[in-house]
Short mmCIF file of C-alpha atoms in Angstrom, two decimals:
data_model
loop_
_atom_site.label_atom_id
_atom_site.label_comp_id
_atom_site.label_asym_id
_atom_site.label_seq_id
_atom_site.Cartn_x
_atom_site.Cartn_y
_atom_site.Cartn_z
CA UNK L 187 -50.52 -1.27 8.54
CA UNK L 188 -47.31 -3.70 9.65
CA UNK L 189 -47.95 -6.22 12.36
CA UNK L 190 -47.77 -4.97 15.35
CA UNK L 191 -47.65 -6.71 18.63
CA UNK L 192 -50.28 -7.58 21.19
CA UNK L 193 -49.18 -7.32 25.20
CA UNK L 194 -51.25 -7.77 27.86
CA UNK L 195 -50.42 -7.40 31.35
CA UNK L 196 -51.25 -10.69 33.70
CA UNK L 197 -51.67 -9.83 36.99
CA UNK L 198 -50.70 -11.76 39.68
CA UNK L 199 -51.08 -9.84 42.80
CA UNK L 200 -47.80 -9.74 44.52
CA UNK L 201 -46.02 -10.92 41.28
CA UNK L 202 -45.51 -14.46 39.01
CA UNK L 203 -42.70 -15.74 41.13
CA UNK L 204 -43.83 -17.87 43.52
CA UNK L 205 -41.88 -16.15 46.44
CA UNK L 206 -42.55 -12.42 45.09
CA UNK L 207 -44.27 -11.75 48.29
CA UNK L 208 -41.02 -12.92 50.53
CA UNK L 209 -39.15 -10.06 47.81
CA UNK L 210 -38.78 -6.12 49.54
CA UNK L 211 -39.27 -4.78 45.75
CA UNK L 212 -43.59 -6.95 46.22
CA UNK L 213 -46.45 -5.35 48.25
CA UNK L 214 -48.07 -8.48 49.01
CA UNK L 215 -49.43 -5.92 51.83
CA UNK L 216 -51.62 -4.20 49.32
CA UNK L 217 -53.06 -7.20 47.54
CA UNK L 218 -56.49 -6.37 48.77
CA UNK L 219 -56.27 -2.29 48.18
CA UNK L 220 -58.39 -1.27 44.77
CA UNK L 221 -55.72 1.65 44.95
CA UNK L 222 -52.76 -0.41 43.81
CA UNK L 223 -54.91 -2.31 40.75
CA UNK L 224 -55.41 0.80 39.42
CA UNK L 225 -51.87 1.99 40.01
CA UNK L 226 -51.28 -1.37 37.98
CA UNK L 227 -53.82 -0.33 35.71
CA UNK L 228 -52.28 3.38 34.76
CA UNK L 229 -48.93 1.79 34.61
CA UNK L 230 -50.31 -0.54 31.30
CA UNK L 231 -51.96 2.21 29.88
CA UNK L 232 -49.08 4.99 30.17
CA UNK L 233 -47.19 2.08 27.85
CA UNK L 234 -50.09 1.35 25.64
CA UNK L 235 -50.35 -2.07 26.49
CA UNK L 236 -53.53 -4.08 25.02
CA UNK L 237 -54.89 -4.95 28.51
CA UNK L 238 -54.47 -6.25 31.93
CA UNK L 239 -55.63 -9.75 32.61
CA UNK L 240 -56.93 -11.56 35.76
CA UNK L 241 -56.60 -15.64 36.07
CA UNK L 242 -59.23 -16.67 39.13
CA UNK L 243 -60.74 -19.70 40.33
CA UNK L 244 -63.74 -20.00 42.43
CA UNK L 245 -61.97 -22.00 45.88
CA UNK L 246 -59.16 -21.29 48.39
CA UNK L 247 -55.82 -22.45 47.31
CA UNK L 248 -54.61 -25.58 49.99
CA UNK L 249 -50.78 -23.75 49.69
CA UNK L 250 -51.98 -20.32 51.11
CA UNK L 251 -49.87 -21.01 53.38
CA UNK L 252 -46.40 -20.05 51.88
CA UNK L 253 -48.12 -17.85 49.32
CA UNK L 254 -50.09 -14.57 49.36
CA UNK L 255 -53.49 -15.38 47.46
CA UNK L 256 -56.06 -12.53 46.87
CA UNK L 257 -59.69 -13.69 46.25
CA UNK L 258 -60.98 -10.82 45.02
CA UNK L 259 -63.37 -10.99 42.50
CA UNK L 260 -61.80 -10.19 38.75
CA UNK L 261 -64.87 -8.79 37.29
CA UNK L 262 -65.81 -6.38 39.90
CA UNK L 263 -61.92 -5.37 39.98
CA UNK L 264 -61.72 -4.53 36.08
CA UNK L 265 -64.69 -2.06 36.75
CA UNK L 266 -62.75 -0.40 39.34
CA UNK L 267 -59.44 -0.58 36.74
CA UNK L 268 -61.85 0.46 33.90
CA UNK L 269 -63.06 3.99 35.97
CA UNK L 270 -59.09 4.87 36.52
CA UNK L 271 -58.40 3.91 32.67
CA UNK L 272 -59.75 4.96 29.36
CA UNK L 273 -58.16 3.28 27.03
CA UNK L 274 -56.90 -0.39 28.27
CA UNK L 275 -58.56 -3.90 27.85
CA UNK L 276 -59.52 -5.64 30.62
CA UNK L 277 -59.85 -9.48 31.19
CA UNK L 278 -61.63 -11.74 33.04
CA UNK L 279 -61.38 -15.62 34.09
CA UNK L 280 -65.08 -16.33 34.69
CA UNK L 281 -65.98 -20.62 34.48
CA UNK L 282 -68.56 -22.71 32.65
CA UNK L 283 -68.65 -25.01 34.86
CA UNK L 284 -69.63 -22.99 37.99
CA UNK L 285 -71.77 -19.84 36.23
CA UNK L 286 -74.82 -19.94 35.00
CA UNK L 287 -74.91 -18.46 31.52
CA UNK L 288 -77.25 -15.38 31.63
CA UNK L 289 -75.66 -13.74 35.11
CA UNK L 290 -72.29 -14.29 33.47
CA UNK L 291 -73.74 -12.44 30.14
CA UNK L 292 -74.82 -9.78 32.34
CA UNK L 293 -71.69 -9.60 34.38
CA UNK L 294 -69.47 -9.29 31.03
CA UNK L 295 -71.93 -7.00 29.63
CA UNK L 296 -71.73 -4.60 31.88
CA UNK L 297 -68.55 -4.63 32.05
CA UNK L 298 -67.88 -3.52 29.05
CA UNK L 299 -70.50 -1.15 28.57
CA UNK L 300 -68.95 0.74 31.47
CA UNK L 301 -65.97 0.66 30.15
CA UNK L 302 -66.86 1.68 26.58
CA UNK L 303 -66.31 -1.69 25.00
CA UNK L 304 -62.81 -3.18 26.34
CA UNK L 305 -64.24 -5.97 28.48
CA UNK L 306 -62.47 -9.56 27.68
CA UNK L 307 -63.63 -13.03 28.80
CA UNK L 308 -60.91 -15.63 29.62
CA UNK L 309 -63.56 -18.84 28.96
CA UNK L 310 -62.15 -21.87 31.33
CA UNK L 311 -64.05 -24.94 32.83
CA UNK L 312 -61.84 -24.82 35.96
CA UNK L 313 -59.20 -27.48 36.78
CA UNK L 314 -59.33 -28.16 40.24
CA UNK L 315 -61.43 -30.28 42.15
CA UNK L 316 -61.72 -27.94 44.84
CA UNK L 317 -64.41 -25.51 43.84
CA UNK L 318 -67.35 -28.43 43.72
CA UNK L 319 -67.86 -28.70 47.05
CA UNK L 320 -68.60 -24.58 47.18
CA UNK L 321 -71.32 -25.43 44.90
CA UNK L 322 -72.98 -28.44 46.32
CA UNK L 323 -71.99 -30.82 44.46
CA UNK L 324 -70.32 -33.92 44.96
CA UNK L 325 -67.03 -34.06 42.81
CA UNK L 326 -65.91 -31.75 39.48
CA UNK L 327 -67.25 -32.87 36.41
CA UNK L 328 -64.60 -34.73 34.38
CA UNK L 329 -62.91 -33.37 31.49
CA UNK L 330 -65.27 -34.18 28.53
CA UNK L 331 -68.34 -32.80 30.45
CA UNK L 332 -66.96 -29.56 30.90
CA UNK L 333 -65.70 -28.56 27.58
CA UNK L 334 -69.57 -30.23 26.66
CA UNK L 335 -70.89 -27.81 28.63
CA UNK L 336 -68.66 -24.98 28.07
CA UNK L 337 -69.31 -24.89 24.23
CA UNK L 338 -73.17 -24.69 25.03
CA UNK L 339 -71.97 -22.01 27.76
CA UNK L 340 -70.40 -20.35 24.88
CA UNK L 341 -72.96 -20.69 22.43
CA UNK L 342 -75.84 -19.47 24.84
CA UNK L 343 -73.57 -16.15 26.48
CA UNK L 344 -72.78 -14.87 22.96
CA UNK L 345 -76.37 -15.56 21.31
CA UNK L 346 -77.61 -13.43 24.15
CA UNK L 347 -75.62 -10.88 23.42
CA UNK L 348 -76.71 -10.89 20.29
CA UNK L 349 -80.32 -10.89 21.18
CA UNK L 350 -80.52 -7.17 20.65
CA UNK L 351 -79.82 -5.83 16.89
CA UNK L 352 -77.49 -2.98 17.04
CA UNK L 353 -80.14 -0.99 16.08
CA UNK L 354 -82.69 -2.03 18.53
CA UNK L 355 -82.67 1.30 20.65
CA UNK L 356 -85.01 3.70 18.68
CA UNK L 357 -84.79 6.36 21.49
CA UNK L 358 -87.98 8.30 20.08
CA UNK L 359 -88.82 10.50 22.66
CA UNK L 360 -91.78 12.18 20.86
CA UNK L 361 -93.76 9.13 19.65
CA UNK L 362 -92.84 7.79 22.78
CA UNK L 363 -90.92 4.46 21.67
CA UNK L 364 -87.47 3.21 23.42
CA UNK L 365 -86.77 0.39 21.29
CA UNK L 366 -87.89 -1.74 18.48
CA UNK L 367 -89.27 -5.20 20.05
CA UNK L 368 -89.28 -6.75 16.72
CA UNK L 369 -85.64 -6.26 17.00
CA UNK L 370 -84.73 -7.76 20.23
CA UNK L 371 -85.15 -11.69 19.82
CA UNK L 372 -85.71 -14.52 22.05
CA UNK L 373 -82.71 -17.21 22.12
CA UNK L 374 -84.67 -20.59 22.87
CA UNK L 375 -81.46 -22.22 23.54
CA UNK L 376 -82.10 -25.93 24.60
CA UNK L 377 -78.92 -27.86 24.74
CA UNK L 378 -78.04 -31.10 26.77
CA UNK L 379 -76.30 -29.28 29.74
CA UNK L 380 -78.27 -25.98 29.23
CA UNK L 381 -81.43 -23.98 28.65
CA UNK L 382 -81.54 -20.08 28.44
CA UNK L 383 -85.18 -18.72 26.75
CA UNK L 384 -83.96 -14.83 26.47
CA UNK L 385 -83.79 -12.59 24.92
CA UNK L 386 -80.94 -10.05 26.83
CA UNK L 387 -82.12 -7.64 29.02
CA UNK L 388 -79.85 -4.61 27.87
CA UNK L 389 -78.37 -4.12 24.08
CA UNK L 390 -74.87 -4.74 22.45
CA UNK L 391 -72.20 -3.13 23.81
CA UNK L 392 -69.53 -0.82 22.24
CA UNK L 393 -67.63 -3.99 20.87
CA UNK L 394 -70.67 -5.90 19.69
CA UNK L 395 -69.52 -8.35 22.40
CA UNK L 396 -66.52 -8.84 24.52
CA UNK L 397 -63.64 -10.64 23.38
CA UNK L 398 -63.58 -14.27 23.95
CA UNK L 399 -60.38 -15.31 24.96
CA UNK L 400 -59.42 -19.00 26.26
CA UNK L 401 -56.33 -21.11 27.92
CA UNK L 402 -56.63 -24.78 27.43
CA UNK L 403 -54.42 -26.39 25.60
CA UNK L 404 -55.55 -30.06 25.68
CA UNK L 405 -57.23 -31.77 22.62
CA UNK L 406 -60.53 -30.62 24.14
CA UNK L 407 -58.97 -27.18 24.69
CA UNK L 408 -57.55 -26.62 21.19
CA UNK L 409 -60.55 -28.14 19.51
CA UNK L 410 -62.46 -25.36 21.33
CA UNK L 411 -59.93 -23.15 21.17
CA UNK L 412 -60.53 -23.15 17.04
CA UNK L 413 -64.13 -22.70 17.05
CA UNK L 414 -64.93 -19.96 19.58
CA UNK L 415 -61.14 -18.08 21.25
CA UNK L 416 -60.43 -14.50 19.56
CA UNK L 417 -57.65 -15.11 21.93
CA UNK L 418 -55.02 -17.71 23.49
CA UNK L 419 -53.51 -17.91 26.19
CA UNK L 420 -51.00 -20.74 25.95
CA UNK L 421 -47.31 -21.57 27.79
CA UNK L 422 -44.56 -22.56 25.75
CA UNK L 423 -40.43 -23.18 26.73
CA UNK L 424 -39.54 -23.60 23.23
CA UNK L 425 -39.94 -21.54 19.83
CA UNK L 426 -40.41 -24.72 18.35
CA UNK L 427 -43.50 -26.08 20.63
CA UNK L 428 -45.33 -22.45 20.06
CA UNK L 429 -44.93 -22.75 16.86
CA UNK L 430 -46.43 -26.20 16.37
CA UNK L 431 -48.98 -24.98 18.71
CA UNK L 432 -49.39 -21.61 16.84
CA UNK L 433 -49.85 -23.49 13.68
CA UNK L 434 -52.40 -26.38 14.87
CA UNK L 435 -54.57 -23.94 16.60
CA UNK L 436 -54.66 -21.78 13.20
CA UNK L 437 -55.33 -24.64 10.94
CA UNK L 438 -58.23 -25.46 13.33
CA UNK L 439 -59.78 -22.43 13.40
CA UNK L 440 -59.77 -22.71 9.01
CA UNK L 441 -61.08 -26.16 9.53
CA UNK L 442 -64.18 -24.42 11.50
CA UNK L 443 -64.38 -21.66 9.01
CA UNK L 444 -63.10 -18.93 10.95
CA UNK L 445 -60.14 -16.31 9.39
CA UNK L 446 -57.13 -17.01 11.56
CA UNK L 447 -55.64 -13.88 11.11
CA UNK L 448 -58.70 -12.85 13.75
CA UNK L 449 -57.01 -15.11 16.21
CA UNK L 450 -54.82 -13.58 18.43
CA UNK L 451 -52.25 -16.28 20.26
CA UNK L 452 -50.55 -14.87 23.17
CA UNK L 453 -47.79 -17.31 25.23
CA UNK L 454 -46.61 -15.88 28.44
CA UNK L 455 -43.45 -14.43 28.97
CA UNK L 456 -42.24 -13.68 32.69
CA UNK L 457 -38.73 -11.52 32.10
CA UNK L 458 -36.11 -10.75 35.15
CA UNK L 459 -34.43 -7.32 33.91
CA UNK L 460 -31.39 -6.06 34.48
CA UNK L 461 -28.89 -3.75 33.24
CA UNK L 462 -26.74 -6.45 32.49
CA UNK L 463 -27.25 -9.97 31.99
CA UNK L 464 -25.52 -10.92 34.99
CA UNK L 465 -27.20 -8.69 36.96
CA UNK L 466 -31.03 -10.20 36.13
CA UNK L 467 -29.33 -13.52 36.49
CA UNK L 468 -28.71 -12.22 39.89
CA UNK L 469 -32.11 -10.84 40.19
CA UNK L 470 -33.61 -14.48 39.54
CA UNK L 471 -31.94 -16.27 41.54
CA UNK L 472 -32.50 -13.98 44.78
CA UNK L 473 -35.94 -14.42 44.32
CA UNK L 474 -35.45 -18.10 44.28
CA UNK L 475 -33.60 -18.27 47.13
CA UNK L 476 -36.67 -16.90 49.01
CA UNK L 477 -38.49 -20.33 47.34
CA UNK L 478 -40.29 -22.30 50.42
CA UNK L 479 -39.81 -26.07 49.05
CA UNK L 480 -42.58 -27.48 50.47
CA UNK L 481 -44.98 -25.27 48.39
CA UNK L 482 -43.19 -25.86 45.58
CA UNK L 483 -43.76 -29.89 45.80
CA UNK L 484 -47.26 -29.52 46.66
CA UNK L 485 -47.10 -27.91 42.85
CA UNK L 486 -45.56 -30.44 41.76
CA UNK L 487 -47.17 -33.21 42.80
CA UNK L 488 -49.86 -31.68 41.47
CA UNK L 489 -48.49 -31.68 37.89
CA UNK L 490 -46.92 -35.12 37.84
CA UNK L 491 -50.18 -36.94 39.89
CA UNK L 492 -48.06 -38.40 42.48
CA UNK L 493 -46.53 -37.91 45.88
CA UNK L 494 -43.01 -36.55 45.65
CA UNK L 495 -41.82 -36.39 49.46
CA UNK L 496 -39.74 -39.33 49.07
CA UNK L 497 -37.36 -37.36 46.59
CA UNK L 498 -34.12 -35.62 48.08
CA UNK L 499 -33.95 -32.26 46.55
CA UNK L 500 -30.29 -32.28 45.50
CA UNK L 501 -30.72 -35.34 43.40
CA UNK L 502 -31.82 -35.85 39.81
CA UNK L 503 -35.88 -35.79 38.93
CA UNK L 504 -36.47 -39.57 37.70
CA UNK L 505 -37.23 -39.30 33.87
CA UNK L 506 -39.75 -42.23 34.70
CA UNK L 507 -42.13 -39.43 36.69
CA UNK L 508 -42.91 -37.87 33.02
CA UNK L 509 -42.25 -40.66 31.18
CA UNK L 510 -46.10 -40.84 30.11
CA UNK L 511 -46.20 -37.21 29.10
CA UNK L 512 -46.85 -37.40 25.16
CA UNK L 513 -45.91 -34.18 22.85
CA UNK L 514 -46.82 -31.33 23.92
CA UNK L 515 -49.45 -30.73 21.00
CA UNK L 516 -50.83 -34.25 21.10
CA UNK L 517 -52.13 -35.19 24.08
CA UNK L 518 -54.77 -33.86 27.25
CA UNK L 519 -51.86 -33.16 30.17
CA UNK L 520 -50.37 -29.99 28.41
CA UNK L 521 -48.81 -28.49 31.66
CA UNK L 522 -47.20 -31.83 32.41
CA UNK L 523 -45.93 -31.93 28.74
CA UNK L 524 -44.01 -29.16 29.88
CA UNK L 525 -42.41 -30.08 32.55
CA UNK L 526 -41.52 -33.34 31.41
CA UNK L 527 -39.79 -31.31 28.23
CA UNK L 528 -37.79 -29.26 31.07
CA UNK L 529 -36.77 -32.61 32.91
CA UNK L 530 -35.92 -34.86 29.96
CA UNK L 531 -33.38 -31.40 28.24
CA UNK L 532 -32.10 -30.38 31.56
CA UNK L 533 -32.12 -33.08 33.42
CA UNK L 534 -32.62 -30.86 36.58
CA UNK L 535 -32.03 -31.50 40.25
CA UNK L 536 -35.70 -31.66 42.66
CA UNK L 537 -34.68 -28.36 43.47
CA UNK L 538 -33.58 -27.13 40.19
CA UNK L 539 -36.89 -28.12 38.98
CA UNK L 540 -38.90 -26.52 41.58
CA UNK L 541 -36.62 -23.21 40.69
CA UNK L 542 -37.37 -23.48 36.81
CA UNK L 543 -40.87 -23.89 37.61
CA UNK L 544 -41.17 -21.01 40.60
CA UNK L 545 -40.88 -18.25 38.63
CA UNK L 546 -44.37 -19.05 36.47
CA UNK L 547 -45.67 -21.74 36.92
CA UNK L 548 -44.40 -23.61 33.23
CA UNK L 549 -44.76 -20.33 31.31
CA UNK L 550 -41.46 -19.28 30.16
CA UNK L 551 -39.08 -17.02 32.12
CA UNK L 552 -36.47 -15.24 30.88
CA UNK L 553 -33.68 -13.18 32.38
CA UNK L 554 -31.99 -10.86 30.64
CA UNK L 555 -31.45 -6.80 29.28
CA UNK L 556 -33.72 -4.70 27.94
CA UNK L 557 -32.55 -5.37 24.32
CA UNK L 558 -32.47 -9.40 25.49
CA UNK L 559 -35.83 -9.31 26.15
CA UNK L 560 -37.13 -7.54 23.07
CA UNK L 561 -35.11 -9.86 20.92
CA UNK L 562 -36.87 -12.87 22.21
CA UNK L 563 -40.50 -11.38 22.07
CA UNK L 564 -39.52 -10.27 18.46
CA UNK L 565 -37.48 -13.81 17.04
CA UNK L 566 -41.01 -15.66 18.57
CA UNK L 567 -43.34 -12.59 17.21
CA UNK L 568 -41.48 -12.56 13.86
CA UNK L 569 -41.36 -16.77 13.17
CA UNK L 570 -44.86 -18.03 13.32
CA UNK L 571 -44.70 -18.78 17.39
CA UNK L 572 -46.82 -16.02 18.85
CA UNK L 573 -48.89 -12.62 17.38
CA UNK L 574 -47.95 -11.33 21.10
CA UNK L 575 -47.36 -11.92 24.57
CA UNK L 576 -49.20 -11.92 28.10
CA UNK L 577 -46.67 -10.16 30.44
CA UNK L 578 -45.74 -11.94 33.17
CA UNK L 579 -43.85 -9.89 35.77
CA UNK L 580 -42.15 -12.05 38.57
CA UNK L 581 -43.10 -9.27 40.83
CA UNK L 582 -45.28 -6.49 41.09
CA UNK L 583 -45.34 -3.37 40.86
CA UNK L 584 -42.08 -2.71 40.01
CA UNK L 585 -41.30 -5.80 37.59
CA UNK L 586 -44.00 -3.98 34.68
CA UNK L 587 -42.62 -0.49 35.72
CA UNK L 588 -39.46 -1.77 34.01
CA UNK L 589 -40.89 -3.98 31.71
CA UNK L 590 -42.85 -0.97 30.25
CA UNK L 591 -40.16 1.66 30.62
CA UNK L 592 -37.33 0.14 29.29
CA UNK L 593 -38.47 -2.85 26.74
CA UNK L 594 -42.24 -1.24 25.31
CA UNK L 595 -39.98 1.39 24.24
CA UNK L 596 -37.15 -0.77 22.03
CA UNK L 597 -40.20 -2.35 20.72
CA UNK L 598 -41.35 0.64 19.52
CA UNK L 599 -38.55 1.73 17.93
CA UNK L 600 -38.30 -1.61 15.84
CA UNK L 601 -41.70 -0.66 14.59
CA UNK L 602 -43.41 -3.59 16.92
CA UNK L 603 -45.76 -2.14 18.96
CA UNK L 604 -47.72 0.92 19.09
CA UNK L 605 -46.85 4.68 20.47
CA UNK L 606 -50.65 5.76 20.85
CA UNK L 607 -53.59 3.81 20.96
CA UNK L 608 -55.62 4.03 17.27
CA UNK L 609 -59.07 2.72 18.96
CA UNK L 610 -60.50 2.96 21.76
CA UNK L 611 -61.52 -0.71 22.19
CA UNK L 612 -59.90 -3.80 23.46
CA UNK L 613 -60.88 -5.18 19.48
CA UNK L 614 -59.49 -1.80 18.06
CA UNK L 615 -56.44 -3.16 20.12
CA UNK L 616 -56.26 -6.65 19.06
CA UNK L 617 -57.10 -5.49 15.34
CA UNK L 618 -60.38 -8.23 15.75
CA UNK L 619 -63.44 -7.38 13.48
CA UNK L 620 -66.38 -6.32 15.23
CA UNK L 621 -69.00 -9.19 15.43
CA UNK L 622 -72.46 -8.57 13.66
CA UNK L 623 -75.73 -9.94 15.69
CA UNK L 624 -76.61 -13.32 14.24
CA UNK L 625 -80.35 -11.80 14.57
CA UNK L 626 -79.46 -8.72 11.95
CA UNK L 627 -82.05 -8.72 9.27
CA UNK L 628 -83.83 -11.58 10.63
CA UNK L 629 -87.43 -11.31 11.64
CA UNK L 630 -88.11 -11.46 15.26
CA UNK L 631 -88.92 -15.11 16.68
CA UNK L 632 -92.55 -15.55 18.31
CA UNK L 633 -93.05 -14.73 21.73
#
């Protein structure tokens, strides 16, 4: 079979750009209505996208403000998606650092056994210092001690999963025998951070597991991004960053013994459509003349580390604000590797920057036609920079309405991307292997 491209709807409730909800095309009114996710939903599946995909974080944002923000749980929202859907993936943000590794397990699990095996987990450790004090504790754990945690996260979620040998369930109503307990093992996982005894308390699911999928890009993020993601999310401005990226994170996953042709890396790509290049342009910057600036600094600031008030927004961004930066696939500030990339080549204005940076948040955004658009998913898709993209529509619903009417179907024609769906799984859909339980074969561990 040719290549063919992975797309995955992100959704952002009232859209990507920053000031979708200020836009009369946005329903930031029905951000908190089950009914318009599963619009969303039907609207990915109609166009045989891969999946839909939920970022989250477990605290209030300090901007709500000048943004809508819905806090509605992702995993408990992809069930809802999953009844209205029969086909589509469906991703989840869930954290290491504040989950505890068998509810999460049983969380994911269930998800995808309800939806007949197209559950995804978006692995993070959470960035913001914000959510510690909703759990009692003091401060967020610094960088190293949540991607230590996270791997044994990682490592105790999917041995649980595996706990169960896919042919566990005997189901032998006459002799009177559910399942084989000699098949369905304690985990006895005892790590520094973590200790789960197991085993599971229900069997592999459809997919064997769900699909782990990750975002970091730091050295810590791409180190575990190589031994455990079946999926990446990353942000890139360049072809030539996402392909550095594409090809460090694929050497890594060789160096940990893993085929990297069963890693799937996905950069973001938010596109403003019109029917003529002027016209998206146009569309663009409309929506960022709804921007509020004082939201956007408080982004900022939060990038660069510093207070920016003192900086008139018609005037050039000092290079010296990024000047510590580093490349963008060397060092541990990824997102600000970005931005200092965008200020040292375009040597924007404050509010230029603000502008490039409104519409998502560093991932790229493009504005363009139809056939635009489809050429740059297909020059990255086609030269070692991405095997797909996570959708990023500036606003919602009608920004993936035309993104899936009038681009998934010039990417079909080119042979790109699918017509129908050939599985039924959100692994069919990525073209990942089905994992086998660690425990196959093996004899069962004493009680």
């Amino acid at each position: 079979m040719t290549r063919q491209l992975s797309l995955n709807a992100f959704i952002y409730p009232a859209g990507h750009h920053e000031a979708a909800w200020r836009h009369p095309q946005s329903r930031p009114d029905r951000i908190y209505d089950v009914a318009y996710y599963q619009e969303i939903g039907r609207t990915a599946e109609a166009a045989k996208l891969d999946a839909v995909f939920f970022a989250d974080g477990p605290a209030l944002r300090t901007d709500v403000e000048h943004n809508a923000a819905s806090g509605l749980e992702p995993i408990t929202l992809l069930t809802a998606i999953a009844t209205a859907t029969t086909h589509l993936g469906l991703i989840a943000t869930a954290s290491t650092t504040y989950y505890e590794p068998y509810n999460l397990a049983r969380l994911f699990s269930t998800l995808d056994h309800i939806s007949g095996g197209r559950a995804g987990w978006n692995i993070v450790t959470t960035g913001t210092d914000l959510a510690a004090a909703n759990f009692g504790l003091d401060k967020h754990p610094d960088h190293t001690t949540r991607y230590a945690r996270a791997r044994e996260f990682v490592d105790a979620v999917v041995a649980l999963w595996d706990s169960w040998e896919d042919d566990a369930i005997l189901l032998d109503q006459e002799a009177g025998i559910y399942a084989d307990p000699d098949k369905i093992h304690p985990i006895d996982f005892v790590g520094e951070y973590l200790s789960v005894r197991g085993p599971f308390n229900a069997p592999r699911t459809p997919q064997g597991h769900p699909v782990l999928v990750q975002a970091g890009a730091s050295n810590d993020g791409r180190a575990f991004a190589g031994r455990y993601a079946e999926a990446i999310f990353t942000a890139h401005q360049r072809l030539a960053d996402a392909q550095a990226f594409y090809a460090d994170i694929k050497g890594k996953a060789a160096e940990f013994g893993r085929d990297a042709e069963q890693i799937k890396i996905l950069p973001g790509i938010s596109p403003f459509i019109g029917d003529t290049e002027a016209a998206a342009k146009q569309l663009e910057r409309e929506f960022n003349e709804l921007t509020v600036p004082e939201y956007g600094l408080k982004q900022l600031e939060a990038i660069a580390g510093q207070s920016l008030r003192q900086l008139p927004l018609d005037e050039l961004v000092p290079l010296e604000l990024f000047s510590d930066a580093g490349d963008v696939t060397d060092n541990d500030r990824s997102r600000r590797q970005v931005v200092a990339g965008i200020v040292r080549r375009e040597r924007p204005t404050v509010r230029g920057l603000l502008h490039r940076l409104a519409g998502a948040r560093g991932h790229r955004v493009f504005a363009g036609t139809p056939e635009q658009v489809a050429d740059t998913i297909e020059e990255w898709f086609r030269n070692g920079a991405a095997d797909g993209f996570n959708v990023m529509p500036p606003y919602y619903p009608g920004g993936l309405e035309v993104f899936a009417e009038q681009v998934v179907p010039i990417l079909q024609r080119r042979g790109l991307f699918r017509t129908e769906y050939t599985g039924t799984t959100l692994r069919d859909h990525f073209g990942l292997a089905r994992p086998t339980s660690r425990y196959a074969q093996r004899p069962a561990l004493a009680p």
